[in-house]
Coordinates of C-alpha atoms in Angstrom, one line a residue:
X82 CA 0.0 0.1 0.0
X83 CA 1.4 3.9 0.0
X84 CA 0.6 6.7 1.4
X85 CA -1.4 8.5 1.9
X86 CA -4.0 6.3 2.4
X87 CA -8.0 6.3 2.2
X88 CA -9.0 2.6 3.6
X89 CA -12.4 2.4 2.5
X90 CA -14.5 -1.3 4.2
X91 CA -16.8 -1.9 1.6
X92 CA -18.7 -4.5 3.9
X93 CA -19.3 -2.1 6.4
X94 CA -20.4 0.8 4.6
X95 CA -23.3 -2.3 2.7
X96 CA -24.3 -3.0 6.6
X97 CA -24.2 1.0 7.6
X98 CA -26.5 1.0 4.3
X99 CA -28.9 -1.4 5.4
X100 CA -29.5 -0.8 8.5
X101 CA -30.0 2.9 8.2
X102 CA -32.7 2.0 5.3
X103 CA -34.1 -0.1 7.5
X104 CA -35.0 2.7 9.7
X105 CA -36.1 4.8 7.0
X106 CA -38.1 1.9 6.0
X107 CA -40.2 1.7 9.7
X108 CA -41.5 5.3 8.9
X109 CA -41.9 4.3 4.9
X110 CA -39.7 6.5 3.8
X111 CA -36.8 6.0 1.0
X112 CA -33.7 7.1 1.2
X113 CA -31.5 9.1 -1.4
X114 CA -28.0 7.7 -1.6
X115 CA -26.0 10.9 -1.2
X116 CA -22.2 9.9 -3.2
X117 CA -20.5 13.9 -3.8
X118 CA -18.4 13.0 -0.4
X119 CA -16.5 10.1 -2.6
X120 CA -16.9 12.2 -5.6
X121 CA -19.2 8.9 -7.1
X122 CA -16.5 6.4 -6.4
X123 CA -19.1 3.0 -8.4
X124 CA -17.2 0.7 -6.1
X125 CA -18.6 2.6 -3.0
X126 CA -21.4 3.3 -4.7
X127 CA -22.6 0.2 -5.3
X128 CA -22.7 -0.8 -1.6
X129 CA -24.7 1.6 -1.0
X130 CA -26.9 0.0 -3.4
X131 CA -26.8 -3.2 -2.3
X132 CA -27.5 -1.6 1.1
X133 CA -30.7 -0.8 -0.3
X134 CA -30.9 2.8 -1.3
X135 CA -33.5 4.2 -3.0
X136 CA -32.1 6.8 -5.3
X137 CA -28.3 8.0 -6.1
X138 CA -27.5 11.4 -5.5
X139 CA -25.1 14.1 -6.3
X140 CA -24.7 17.4 -6.2
X141 CA -22.2 17.1 -9.5
X142 CA -23.0 15.8 -12.7
X143 CA -19.5 14.6 -13.4
X144 CA -20.5 12.1 -10.6
X145 CA -23.7 11.0 -11.6
X146 CA -21.8 10.4 -14.7
X147 CA -20.1 7.4 -12.8
X148 CA -23.2 5.5 -12.1
X149 CA -24.9 5.4 -15.3
X150 CA -24.5 1.7 -14.7
X151 CA -26.5 1.3 -11.5
X152 CA -30.4 1.1 -12.7
X153 CA -31.4 3.3 -9.7
X154 CA -32.8 7.2 -10.4
X155 CA -30.2 9.5 -10.4
X156 CA -31.2 12.8 -8.5
X157 CA -29.2 16.2 -8.8
X158 CA -28.7 17.5 -5.8
X159 CA -27.2 21.1 -6.7
X160 CA -29.7 23.2 -8.1
X161 CA -28.5 23.1 -11.9
X162 CA -27.1 26.1 -13.8
X163 CA -28.4 26.8 -17.0
X164 CA -25.8 26.0 -18.7
X165 CA -26.4 22.8 -17.9
X166 CA -29.8 22.2 -18.7
X167 CA -29.2 19.2 -21.0
X168 CA -26.6 18.0 -19.3
X169 CA -29.2 17.8 -16.2
X170 CA -32.5 15.8 -17.8
X171 CA -29.2 14.1 -19.3
X172 CA -27.4 12.6 -16.5
X173 CA -30.3 12.6 -13.6
X174 CA -33.8 11.8 -13.1
X175 CA -34.8 14.5 -11.2
X176 CA -33.4 17.9 -10.0
X177 CA -34.1 20.0 -7.2
X178 CA -35.0 23.6 -8.3
X179 CA -36.4 26.8 -7.4
X180 CA -36.0 29.4 -10.1
X181 CA -38.4 28.9 -12.8
X182 CA -35.5 30.5 -15.2
X183 CA -33.7 27.2 -15.2
X184 CA -36.6 25.1 -14.9
X185 CA -38.4 26.7 -18.0
X186 CA -34.6 25.7 -19.6
X187 CA -34.9 22.3 -18.5
X188 CA -38.7 21.7 -20.4
X189 CA -37.2 22.8 -23.4
X190 CA -33.7 20.0 -22.7
X191 CA -36.5 17.4 -22.1
X192 CA -38.9 18.4 -25.0
X193 CA -36.3 18.4 -27.1
X194 CA -34.9 15.3 -26.1
X195 CA -38.2 14.1 -25.9
X196 CA -38.0 13.2 -22.2
X197 CA -40.0 13.9 -18.3
X198 CA -37.8 15.3 -16.5
X199 CA -39.0 15.3 -12.8
X200 CA -38.5 18.5 -10.2
X201 CA -38.2 19.0 -6.8
X202 CA -39.0 22.8 -6.0
X203 CA -37.2 23.9 -3.1
X204 CA -38.4 25.6 -0.1
X205 CA -36.4 27.6 2.5
X206 CA -37.9 27.0 5.8
X207 CA -35.5 28.8 7.6
X208 CA -31.7 27.5 6.9
X209 CA -31.3 30.4 3.9
X210 CA -29.3 28.1 1.4
X211 CA -31.0 27.0 -1.7
X212 CA -35.1 27.6 -1.5
X213 CA -37.5 30.0 -2.8
X214 CA -40.1 30.9 0.6
X215 CA -43.1 29.1 0.9
X216 CA -45.4 32.2 0.6
X217 CA -43.6 32.1 -2.5
X218 CA -44.2 28.4 -3.2
X219 CA -48.1 28.7 -4.9
X220 CA -47.5 31.4 -7.8
X221 CA -44.0 29.0 -8.6
X222 CA -46.0 25.9 -9.5
X223 CA -48.5 28.0 -11.2
X224 CA -46.2 28.5 -13.4
X225 CA -44.5 25.2 -14.0
X226 CA -47.8 23.6 -13.5
X227 CA -48.0 24.9 -17.3
X228 CA -44.5 23.7 -18.9
X229 CA -43.8 20.9 -21.0
X230 CA -41.2 18.1 -20.3
X231 CA -41.6 18.8 -16.3
X232 CA -42.6 16.9 -14.1
X233 CA -43.1 18.7 -10.2
X234 CA -42.9 15.7 -8.6
X235 CA -41.8 17.1 -5.5
X236 CA -41.3 19.1 -2.9
X237 CA -38.1 19.9 -0.7
X238 CA -36.0 21.4 2.1
X239 CA -32.6 21.3 2.8
X240 CA -30.9 22.2 6.7
X241 CA -28.1 21.8 8.7
X242 CA -26.1 23.2 6.5
X243 CA -25.8 27.0 5.7
X244 CA -27.8 28.0 8.7
X245 CA -27.3 25.1 10.7
X246 CA -30.8 25.2 12.0
X247 CA -32.0 21.1 13.0
X248 CA -34.4 19.9 11.5
X249 CA -37.8 19.2 13.3
X250 CA -41.6 18.6 13.5
X251 CA -42.6 22.4 12.9
X252 CA -40.2 23.2 10.3
X253 CA -40.5 20.4 8.3
X254 CA -44.3 21.0 8.4
X255 CA -44.0 23.6 6.4
X256 CA -43.7 21.0 3.0
X257 CA -46.7 19.3 4.2
X258 CA -48.8 22.1 4.5
X259 CA -47.3 23.1 1.1
X260 CA -48.7 20.0 -0.2
X261 CA -51.9 21.0 0.6
X262 CA -51.9 23.6 -0.1
X263 CA -51.0 22.7 -4.2
X264 CA -53.6 20.1 -3.6
X265 CA -57.1 22.1 -2.4
X266 CA -55.7 24.3 -5.3
X267 CA -54.2 23.3 -8.5
X268 CA -55.7 19.7 -7.9
X269 CA -52.3 18.3 -8.3
X270 CA -50.8 15.1 -6.0
X271 CA -47.0 16.2 -5.0
X272 CA -45.8 12.8 -5.1
X273 CA -42.5 13.0 -3.2
X274 CA -41.8 15.0 0.6
X275 CA -37.9 15.7 1.2
X276 CA -37.1 16.2 4.2
X277 CA -33.5 17.0 4.4
X278 CA -30.3 14.8 4.9
X279 CA -28.6 12.6 8.0
X280 CA -29.5 15.5 10.4
X281 CA -33.1 14.8 9.9
X282 CA -33.3 11.3 11.3
X283 CA -32.8 12.1 15.5
X284 CA -36.5 12.9 14.4
X285 CA -37.2 9.7 13.7
X286 CA -36.2 7.5 16.7
X287 CA -37.8 10.3 18.6
X288 CA -41.1 9.7 16.1
X289 CA -41.1 13.2 16.1
X290 CA -41.5 13.7 11.6
X291 CA -44.6 14.3 9.7
X292 CA -45.7 11.7 8.4
X293 CA -45.9 12.4 4.9
X294 CA -42.4 13.0 4.6
X295 CA -41.2 10.2 2.7
X296 CA -37.8 11.2 1.1
X297 CA -34.5 11.7 3.0
X298 CA -31.0 12.3 1.0
X299 CA -28.5 10.9 3.5
X300 CA -24.6 10.8 2.9
X301 CA -22.4 11.3 6.7
X302 CA -25.3 8.5 8.4
X303 CA -24.4 6.0 6.5
X304 CA -20.5 7.2 6.1
X305 CA -19.6 7.9 9.5
X306 CA -22.9 5.9 11.3
X307 CA -23.7 10.1 12.5
X308 CA -26.8 11.6 12.6
X309 CA -25.2 15.3 11.8
X310 CA -28.0 17.4 14.3
X311 CA -25.9 16.6 17.4
X312 CA -23.9 14.0 15.8
X313 CA -25.0 11.1 18.0
X314 CA -23.7 7.8 16.6
X315 CA -26.4 5.5 15.2
X316 CA -26.7 2.4 16.7
X317 CA -25.6 -0.7 15.3
X318 CA -23.1 1.0 12.6
X319 CA -19.6 1.4 11.8
X320 CA -18.0 4.4 12.1
X321 CA -14.7 3.4 11.4
X322 CA -15.8 2.7 7.3
X323 CA -13.0 5.5 6.2
X324 CA -9.9 5.2 7.5
X325 CA -6.9 7.5 6.8
X326 CA -3.2 6.4 6.1
X327 CA -0.3 8.6 6.6
X328 CA 3.3 7.6 6.6
X329 CA 6.0 9.0 8.8
X330 CA 8.6 10.7 7.0
X331 CA 10.7 12.6 9.8
X332 CA 11.1 11.2 13.8
X333 CA 13.6 13.6 15.7
X334 CA 13.4 15.1 19.2
X335 CA 12.8 18.9 18.7
X336 CA 12.4 21.9 20.8
X337 CA 8.1 22.7 21.2
X338 CA 9.0 26.2 20.0
X339 CA 10.1 27.5 16.9
X340 CA 13.6 29.1 17.8
X341 CA 13.1 33.7 16.1
X342 CA 10.6 36.5 15.2
X343 CA 7.0 34.5 14.6
X344 CA 5.5 36.0 11.8
X345 CA 2.1 34.5 9.0
X346 CA 3.3 30.9 8.6
X347 CA 2.5 29.6 4.8
X348 CA -1.3 30.1 4.8
X349 CA -1.2 33.9 6.3
X350 CA -1.8 32.8 9.6
X351 CA -0.2 34.0 12.8
X352 CA 0.8 30.4 14.6
X353 CA 0.9 29.9 18.6
X354 CA 2.8 27.4 20.6
X355 CA 3.0 26.5 24.0
X356 CA 6.4 25.9 25.7
X357 CA 5.9 21.7 25.8
X358 CA 10.1 22.1 26.7
X359 CA 11.3 19.3 24.3
X360 CA 9.1 16.4 22.4
X361 CA 9.3 13.6 20.5
X362 CA 8.1 14.4 17.0
X363 CA 6.9 12.4 14.1
X364 CA 6.5 14.2 10.4
X365 CA 3.4 12.3 8.2
X366 CA 4.1 13.2 4.6
X367 CA 0.9 14.8 3.7
X368 CA -1.2 18.2 3.8
X369 CA -3.8 20.3 4.0
X370 CA -3.0 19.5 -0.1
X371 CA -4.7 15.9 1.3
X372 CA -7.3 16.1 3.5
X373 CA -8.6 19.2 5.8
X374 CA -6.5 18.2 8.8
X375 CA -8.8 19.9 11.1
X376 CA -11.0 16.4 10.3
X377 CA -8.4 14.1 11.1
X378 CA -8.4 12.3 14.4
X379 CA -5.7 9.8 15.7
X380 CA -6.8 5.8 16.1
X381 CA -3.7 6.3 19.0
X382 CA -5.6 8.6 20.8
X383 CA -2.1 9.3 22.5
X384 CA -1.1 11.5 19.4
X385 CA -1.4 14.8 18.8
X386 CA -1.7 16.9 15.8
X387 CA 0.3 20.1 15.8
X388 CA -0.9 21.1 12.6
X389 CA 0.5 20.6 8.8
X390 CA 1.8 22.8 5.9
X391 CA 0.6 21.8 2.4
X392 CA 2.2 18.7 1.9
X393 CA 3.9 18.2 6.1
X394 CA 2.3 17.1 9.3
X395 CA 3.3 17.4 12.3
X396 CA 2.5 15.2 14.7
X397 CA 3.6 14.9 19.2
X398 CA 4.1 11.1 19.7
X399 CA 6.1 12.3 23.2
X400 CA 3.2 10.7 24.9
X401 CA 2.4 7.8 22.5
X402 CA 3.0 3.7 24.1
X403 CA 4.3 3.1 20.4
X404 CA 7.5 3.2 20.1
X405 CA 7.4 4.6 16.1
X406 CA 9.9 5.1 13.7
X407 CA 10.4 5.6 10.0
X408 CA 8.2 4.2 7.7
X409 CA 5.4 3.2 10.3
X410 CA 2.2 4.7 9.1
X411 CA -0.4 6.3 11.4
X412 CA -3.7 6.2 11.0
X413 CA -6.6 8.6 11.7
X414 CA -10.4 8.5 11.9
X415 CA -12.4 11.4 10.0
X416 CA -15.0 13.7 10.0
X417 CA -16.8 14.9 6.7
X418 CA -15.2 17.4 5.7
X419 CA -12.1 15.5 5.9
X420 CA -13.3 12.9 4.1
X421 CA -14.3 15.7 1.2
X422 CA -11.0 16.7 0.8
X423 CA -10.0 13.2 0.5
X424 CA -11.9 11.7 -1.8
X425 CA -11.3 15.2 -4.0
X426 CA -7.2 15.1 -4.0
X427 CA -5.5 12.9 -6.6
X428 CA -2.8 12.4 -4.2
X429 CA -5.1 10.4 -1.6
X430 CA -4.4 6.9 -2.8
X431 CA -7.5 5.2 -2.8
X432 CA -7.4 1.0 -1.3
X433 CA -10.9 -1.0 -0.7
X434 CA -11.2 -4.0 2.4

């Protein structure tokens, strides 16, 4: 094995998927498996498919292209760019939308291709990322229903993201209310109510999710076994599907405080150091160009990450009971941001176990 690398346990990932799919099934909720954090790599997507997801969802068309081999509906999660209208119709069956001009462009593209493209209209219930305000929903729905080539398939919302707003019975009930108003005014039945991401799972466990919510878009909970509202690990899931591995390239005893006047570091920040005397420092061959260092946690909990430049990570191994040597590999767990960056970096190799 070469380094730095991420190892992926596909069996554990499949089991995580099955556990969460079964939890959602108890509430009549389908699961859209979100593949963006691992850039849509088919081998990893396959484990989620085997675990029982109903849809493959990704923010990038480039990743959805990699999933065309799977016979499941594809959802484009990021609002389509106008310049992407043709590709959105070609590579996704469903897309999240909030702008009429974009929906009209999708309509034109779908008609040219003799297809029907499904739309999930995004509603902003408080997080202030994408979505129309609830008060504007009925007017936009009226315009969408007049378009050919597109089908208003669902309503959705996004939480736990830009604004960090936690999903609740109250804010998700806004979708339910709008569905009922659409039925009443237009005699049109909305098929899907997509009630957010992994942050909504706490509502399932407490039986506080509105019963009309019938879809969740799940990534972190499947990949890391964690719901994202309160950072709690889910029962019967694995938190070690992904492990980051870095090789030690230098191991020396050095002072804990640099000598000389301290100025900005390589990233323009002025570092602050605590004087611990002489410490045993290891340098691992990875850095910020490879992974979000702040999202790594050494599996050896007696190691401390001191910092990193673009391609060197400095570790304090003084207290560790392991007698590390040059060439040894240090293993780390990854949070969601670290996973995202490690899979995006071409310098981090990926291995399956």
